[in-house]
Each structure stands twice: as structure tokens, then as C-alpha cells.
Amino acid sequence: MSTLLTIADVAVELPTPRGNLRAVDHVDLSLEAGRTLGIVGESGCGKTMLSRAVLQLLPKKAKLTGRVMFDGQDLARLAPESLRRLRGRDLAVVFQDPMTSLNPVLTIGTQLMETIQEHLELDAPAAKARSIELLAAVGIPAPEQRLAQYPHQCSGGMRQRIAIAIALSCEPKLLIADEPTTALDVTIQAQILDLLAREQRRRHMAMIIITHDLGVVAGRADEVAVMYAGRVVERAPTPALFKRMHMPYTEALLAAIPKLDAAPHTPLPAISGRPPDPTRPLRGCSFAPRCRYAAGRCHEAKPALTSAETPGHLYACFHPIQMAAGVDA
Amino acid sequence: MMQLAVRAEPLLDVDNLVVEYGLGNKTVHAVSGVSLQVARGETLGLVGESGCGKSTLGRAVLQLRRAKSGRVLFDGEDLTAMEGEALRKMRRRVQLIFQDPIASLNPRRRIGDIVAEPLIIAGVKDAAERKRRVHEVLSAVGLDPDLVSGRLPHEFSGGQCQRICIARSLVLNPEFIVCDEPVSALDVSIRAQILNLLEEMKARFGLTLLFIAHDLAVVKAVSDRVAVMYLGRLCEVGPSEELFARPAHPYTALLLQAIPVPDPDVRPAESVAGGEPPSPIAPPSGCRFRTRCPRADQRCSAEIPELREVAPGQFAACHHPLA
Ligand SMILES: Nc1ncnc2c1ncn2[C@@H]1O[C@H](COP(=O)(O)OP(=O)(O)OP(=O)(O)O)[C@@H](O)[C@H]1O
Ligand SMILES: Nc1ncnc2c1ncn2[C@@H]1O[C@H](COP(=O)(O)OP(=O)(O)O)[C@@H](O)[C@H]1O
Ligand code: SF4
Ligand code: SF4
Ligand SMILES: [Mg+2]
Ligand SMILES: [Mg+2]
């Protein structure tokens, strides 16, 4: 298998009135063609900024360092015009808020057909047929009628399905889906993740699924990277991660998910507080103020990514869970 | 027990409610004959897919959207027959929390004013009294009133905005709150915090809740009973534990299967939600779920299934319920 995407030592800094904000803090990741990487973490931990760094779609004032190699090209060195073509076609994205990718004043049909015609050489009737096919594929009832409607006439769920249809329309090599199903209900979420998986197999498309829900990536991603405060704090092949989590943060994220087999009115083990203010980085482990295993060094130094015994499993913690268990109680 | 309580004196009694929207020359059948009761002190969860009419039902209960037919009895009084001052008075007792916490806060107003607004609308003239109430509810939801009152919504995260919305909904001391997907836009850790907060507020202020969500696990975490809705109708209603352990309606079973399990060994059931949800403009005849139901037969397209008791307190609208 060939490496499609390499993220090497990528950092993103944003100037803010409160000072420099380090949204992404030296991240290394790679992805092979046809594979799925899940990126998991709470809101504000840098998932979107990392994906925007890959897409070279950062806010104007943002400072990006490190390298992003996609399909043999260094994206930072591409001319804006080549980048734009690449993004429509080989490198597609679905955002959390479908209105980010949809134009409120154009009909759904116009938006889909414009994208298709711009990147694939299809005539209008063929583009229309493909649009209808795509809308049906993402589970839009009565797709022909929808073509004439505007985004505001659709429910939130439908809007996201339409945004996904547009992203898939040019058969990209890599699809970055930034919380694509966070706003959707579970059956549609399952349908869309199935749909993405199907499309991915058919096209040998690589995918990055960004989510805050470990449940979403459990059965879908080949590898999972957990982000916290701009850094990757644990990374592993999915089965290895769920078999043995090393980072207390990963464990806490999993525990906070309501479980179907719990009795009603069982209080949830919520992670208290919020991630640290990214303009005020902590000296020690960023998770320390919320971590139930924090002790000693945790407040003084940043744990580096360390290899676990399973190949490909990395974690950044001074007291990884299997060792801390028992000591803590 | 719960069913008995409901029969005795429901705080909310929705009877055969029909709500429609015009769309061009067509009609969207958003809610088509829904009946449900919520007992005082109870949380009724309402689940169903996007577009099935959950928000419409919630809004029609609050009279923010008028029903075409049917009744909404609140504490014995018919809200659908009320207007003007009477309705305004009644509205103090029933509140709504929205799905999108950030969008539902006016970006130009300070948090203190946002939370005080319902008091002003309700005619509470005493500024000191308003301030006292605002302080009380902001502290109750875990925010420091002195720190947050003077700030603007954009200075807060989604989870904090939802706390502010919850504070605003509590400020008039309501008895009943419709929570329309209050945690759907929040991430896993904040979701857990807000769900715990809602439970706390419910106990502290003696609230009755209609809790709308599309995630069954979320609904189960807070609900005494759960109602499952599909394309404008109720499929199944019952006590949470029983409904989840033994779903009688094929649609409830499908929803349960679709929940992502945080375990890579549990492969997601491919296409559990097979087929497409039909359009509420032209819903299927008979059982509305029949186009996606693995058990559908002739009778399902000919005859509308009514809610029938399948186990104590558990009702399903299906000709061929699961054993
Ligand atoms: N103002 C409107 N005009 C026309 N149709 C509408 C309007 N508002 C809602 N609808 C339609 O009514 C049906 C029910 O919508 P509703 O918003 O109640 O669904 P919901 O269950 O709350 O969905 P979601 O999970 O997406 O919030 C949908 O088919 C929707 O498209
Ligand atoms: N346009 C922007 N300007 C300044 N800071 C931003 C901007 N967008 C995001 N941030 C900040 O960057 C950090 C990472 O954000 P983001 O990548 O959106 O997180 P996530 O996607 O994981 O929720 C956060 O602290 C966020 O507040
Ligand atoms: S390094 Fe310390 S504070 Fe950080 S996650 Fe590990 S135990 Fe917790
Ligand atoms: S009535 Fe028929 S179609 Fe409807 S849920 Fe029951 S078996 Fe399925
Ligand atoms: Mg994001
Ligand atoms: Mg809704």
C-alpha cells in the first residue's frame, strides 16, 4: 500500500487578542490509500484546525509549520489555482455544519450540478442524472423534487446528506469528514457511515473521520488518533486501542458515552471542567487538571508520545492506565 | 405504577394532535394524530429520526405552532383553546430548550439580560427581584453569575451556552420543560455534564420534562418512559427499561440496532436502516413504517395500526409486534 497523506510535525498558531493560540501542536500522522483514520477528541482540541491545515484552508492570520504531503505533492508549495482544483476533486471535505458547504441562495440541484460539471466533464443531463443518483444514495426521499429546493427548506439532517452528496460527487481520493454525523440521528448516521464505507471500498478512497464519539470510529476506522489540547495523545490500530487504552483521557471519553445497558437516571461519569485555554498552555500534561491519575511529574513536564508493546500503539502519559490501576484507588 | 400515575392525573395530556405545514400546494403531514401523557414529575423521552415531527410536536404542545386538530391539556386546561393573556400566563409554566444553544441566544445581548428577559416579558417589574432570580438560576446551572452576567454569548462554548439556555428556561420557575435535543450539538464530555445537570435541575425544581432526542442511549439515561415516533405517528410507548430490553415495534428494534457501540468487535450492522424514510408529503397508507419494515404484509398497507398494550404499560402500534 502507498502512503497517500503524510502530516509531518504540523503546528498551527493563531494570533488572538489574548495572545498566541496554538491550535495544533506538532502532530505527525499518515494515511494509506483506501484506509480510514479516526480523529477523536472534545470540541476545541484542534481536530478541525488540523484538517484545515491538510486542506490548506486555515484562517488568513494562521501560521502553519511542518509539512503536508498529499499524493506525492507538498500542499504548501502548490499554486492557489492547483490547490483549488485539487480540493474540489481529489481532496473533498464535509464540514460539521452543512451550511458551511451549502450556498443558501442556490437550489440544491444547481449546487450539485455545478460541482459535478466543473470537475467531471459531464453535460447537463448527465450531471442531473448523477445528482439524482447521489441524492438517492445519501437517503434523500424524492430526490428529483429536492433538486428545485433551497437548503433552508430541508431539515438539518437532509442538509448534511446533501453536503455529503456534493463531496462524493467527484469521487475524491481522500475525504475528510469533520463531524459529519454529529448533528444527525442514529439511523441516518449509520446509513451515512455505511454509505461512506461502501463508496470508500468501491473507489479505494481514503477517509479521515473526525468525531468526538469513540462509538462512531470503533467499528469504522482502521486507526484512531486521540487529540487533546492540540496534540495527539494516543494513537493505535482501532482493535488495539479498544483492547487496552493507555491514556486516561481516552478512557474518560469512552466512559462519558451513555450506555444502553445502564439503568435510567444513572449519573454519567462526565469529565469535569474544560480543556485548558489554548492561549495559556500548561507546563505539565494538558490533561492534568482533569485527570484522576495525575500525580508528581504530570504537573511539571509534558509526556512525550511513547511506544506501547503493541506495534503502532503510541501514548503520551506518565502513568498509563494499566500501571496506574490499583495505585489510584 | 407509572401508568397508574399517568391515568390518575397527567400534567400534560396530548390528545389526537394533528399538525400540518403547507409546502407550495402540498401538505406536510408533520404530526398525524399523536396522543401521549406525561405525569407530574416524570420525564418522557421522545425519539425518532430527523423530520419525523418531534420538534413540531414539542412546539405544538407549547402553542408556538397551532395544531390543525386535537387537544393539549396542561394541568387540566386546554391550551389549544387559549389565546392572548390566558395563553401568556400559561406559558410561564411551560418552557422550551432548543437544540442549538448558540443560535438561540441573541448575540448582542449580555448573558444577564438574556436570562432576565422572560422575567421582563412576564411583567416582573422589580429589578432587584429580577437580579436575584437571575443569580439563583445561573448559580444553579454551575455558572458564576458575577463572572458571566456582563459577557456576550460568543465568549462562551456550546456547553456553556446550553447552561445559559437552561438557566433562562428555569428563571420563571416553570413546571414543565420541553427539551428539544438539548445535547445533540454537544460533544461527548459536555453532553454528559448537561445530562447530569438536567437531572439535577429536575430534582431540585420539581420539573416535568418532555425530552426530545434522536439518540436512544441519551434518552434512556434520563427518561422514565420513552415514546418512539416515526413519520408523524407514535410507534411505541413504554417504561424505558422494558422498551429497551424488549422492543415490540420493529422500528424501535431498528433504532436500537443503529446505535454505534464503542467496541470494534461489534461490527456495525450494515444498512440497519435499510430503505429511505418516505416523504411526509405523501406518507404510506396503513402503517407508515411499512416501506422499511421487514415484517410488513398486506394488512400493513391496508390498515393503520393503533397503539395496543403489549406488556404492562408498554404500547405498540403494530399488526405484527415482536414477541
Ligand atoms: N416551516 C415548515 N414548512 C414546511 N415544512 C416544515 C416546516 N417545518 C418543518 N417542516 C417539515 O415537517 C416535518 C417534521 O419536522 P420537525 O422539524 O418537526 O422534525 P424533527 O423530528 O424535529 O426533525 P429533526 O430531528 O431534524 O429536528 C419535516 O418533514 C419537515 O421538513
Ligand atoms: N478562526 C479562528 N481564530 C482563532 N482561533 C480559532 C479559530 N478557529 C478555531 N480556533 C481555536 O483553535 C482551537 C482548535 O479549534 P478546532 O480545531 O476548531 O477544534 P475542534 O475541531 O477539535 O473542535 C480552539 O481553541 C479554537 O477556539
Ligand atoms: S500524564 Fe499524568 S495527568 Fe497526563 S494523562 Fe497521564 S496520568 Fe493524567
Ligand atoms: S404494522 Fe406491519 S409494517 Fe408496521 S411495523 Fe408492524 S409489521 Fe411492520
Ligand atoms: Mg471541529
Ligand atoms: Mg427537531
GROMACS .gro file of C-alpha atoms and ligand atoms in nm, chain B residues 50-51 53-56 99 180-181 212, ligand 6:
model
   11
  379SER     CA    1  -3.489   1.364   1.171
  380GLY     CA    2  -3.805   1.506   1.019
  382GLY     CA    3  -4.216   1.558   1.371
  383LYS     CA    4  -4.058   1.568   1.718
  384SER     CA    5  -3.991   1.943   1.721
  385THR     CA    6  -4.326   2.013   1.559
  428GLN     CA    7  -3.108   2.209   2.019
  509ASP     CA    8  -3.573   1.975   2.212
  510GLU     CA    9  -3.248   1.787   2.151
  541ILE     CA   10  -3.665   1.504   2.268
  658MG      MG   11  -3.621   1.889   1.555
   0.00000   0.00000   0.00000
